[in-house]
Amino acid sequence: MRRPIDSLFGRLALLVVGVLLLSHFAGYALFRLERSQFQNRYAVEEATFLVDAVRQHVLHTPDQPLPSRVRLVDPSSKDVPALQEGSNTPLNHFLEDVRDRMPPGTQVRLGEPGKPPTLWVRQPSDADWIVVPVQPLRPPRSVDRMVLWLTIIFTFAVMAALFAAWQLQQPLRSLASAVARFGRGQPVPPVPERGPRELRQLTHGFNQMVQEVARTENDRAVMLAGVAHDLKTPLARLRLRAEMMDEVKVRDGVVRDVDSMTHIVEQFLVFAHDGADRSEAVEVDAQCERVVRSYRAVAAGAATVLTDLKAGPGFLLPAATLDRILSNLLDNAHAYGAPPVVLATARTSAGYTLSVQDNGGGIAAQDLINASRPFVRLDPARGGNGHSGLGLAIVERLVRRAGGEWELGNHGGRGLRVLMTFPFEAVPRVNSMSESAWS
């Protein structure tokens, strides 16, 4: 099961959203704190200015009336508010800031709650309390218009960041897809060189590597195909001359040797073939049954072949590819394994599987890596009998070319098993028009 967080885009998206969320939250908190402090400083400045203005007014123009919201109160009046201390509120912080701006010994109090907020100030030299209005100190609201704006900005920032992350991820995704195709042995078209400089350099290097590998493979395929093709004519003449020999024993030995050489040449041609299989897709289960019946009829001395076909009609492969895979694996099991040979198919959650297993001695663990390499024979004594060391190499190439993966190993200590897995997306689909025509 794929997890979105495992992809580059998922991690970039998570990083971008986390950073934007943290920055917006920190900015909003700092803004609220700064706004609260600014409001408090403004209220303190305004209050101290009014108190100084009233004091100057009383000192220089005592006969002039005071503004309506400013008054002088006798210290013995019952309207003087009581001293309130001990609580840690924004109003007490406000009072402390006002005291710091006043001369030492100044008394500062707030008016009674429930009425318009007022500030009571009396210096030691003042005869009366000076009462001035103050700006209401409202606590920060839990939700305000700033939250709406920050949400809008955050949404557009996330959308822009995700688009940028997607643009950065697309070249990497194309490159990863090309690497996967290259690993399966499938044709890889040049990958467009897009994105940052380092990514363009990586893509350019990959394209050059693919071109060099393709050129090398093509040269090797041309060489093998040429040699194999040139050998077919003399082998045909050699067989014809062998058939004309009088001595039966010598004739049969030469004919067997010519047949072995012909089989090796045919293996060379199959291995050198690098084109796509354009044969018709057939049901694997049905084709396996036909191949096994034909194998039993032709190879009378071959090992017993059992079938366990459970993939269903949805498992399709090109006919030529499937025939070559089965013929090579059955020949390999007949030559090196022991009966019975089990040919099985199945449908799993990841795709379809095709396996061939014998009950021989298997392959030593240290030789499993070399078993599928071209021209490698694990038993040096098997130099003849038409075996070129290409059987498993051909199977691996055909499986990868068909979009599948293969696994070679000893199954339960009872012989060699070749397990081939074909994802659902790699399996050919039946043409809907053909289906309707048959229905």
PDB file of C-alpha atoms in Angstrom, residues 39-48 89-100 108-110 118-119 134-135 137:
ATOM      1  CA  GLN A  39      -2.387  49.979  23.074  1.00  0.00           C
ATOM      2  CA  ASN A  40      -1.049  50.061  26.626  1.00  0.00           C
ATOM      3  CA  ARG A  41       1.749  52.497  25.750  1.00  0.00           C
ATOM      4  CA  TYR A  42      -0.673  54.759  23.923  1.00  0.00           C
ATOM      5  CA  ALA A  43      -3.071  54.782  26.893  1.00  0.00           C
ATOM      6  CA  VAL A  44      -0.238  55.619  29.313  1.00  0.00           C
ATOM      7  CA  GLU A  45       1.035  58.455  27.125  1.00  0.00           C
ATOM      8  CA  GLU A  46      -2.441  59.885  26.745  1.00  0.00           C
ATOM      9  CA  ALA A  47      -3.207  59.662  30.477  1.00  0.00           C
ATOM     10  CA  THR A  48       0.052  61.289  31.577  1.00  0.00           C
ATOM     11  CA  THR A  89      -4.279  42.246  35.102  1.00  0.00           C
ATOM     12  CA  PRO A  90      -3.611  44.560  32.160  1.00  0.00           C
ATOM     13  CA  LEU A  91      -5.160  47.422  34.201  1.00  0.00           C
ATOM     14  CA  ASN A  92      -2.633  46.964  37.007  1.00  0.00           C
ATOM     15  CA  HIS A  93       0.169  46.921  34.437  1.00  0.00           C
ATOM     16  CA  PHE A  94      -1.280  50.145  33.131  1.00  0.00           C
ATOM     17  CA  LEU A  95      -1.243  51.680  36.639  1.00  0.00           C
ATOM     18  CA  GLU A  96       2.368  50.608  37.177  1.00  0.00           C
ATOM     19  CA  ASP A  97       3.416  52.232  33.901  1.00  0.00           C
ATOM     20  CA  VAL A  98       1.617  55.466  34.847  1.00  0.00           C
ATOM     21  CA  ARG A  99       3.369  55.528  38.274  1.00  0.00           C
ATOM     22  CA  ASP A 100       6.683  55.093  36.544  1.00  0.00           C
ATOM     23  CA  VAL A 108      -2.542  56.441  41.034  1.00  0.00           C
ATOM     24  CA  ARG A 109      -5.891  54.709  41.140  1.00  0.00           C
ATOM     25  CA  LEU A 110      -8.646  53.597  38.768  1.00  0.00           C
ATOM     26  CA  THR A 118     -11.172  57.137  34.726  1.00  0.00           C
ATOM     27  CA  LEU A 119      -7.728  57.639  36.169  1.00  0.00           C
ATOM     28  CA  VAL A 134      -8.600  56.978  29.944  1.00  0.00           C
ATOM     29  CA  GLN A 135      -8.827  54.870  26.834  1.00  0.00           C
ATOM     30  CA  LEU A 137      -8.060  48.722  27.780  1.00  0.00           C
TER      31      LEU A 137
END
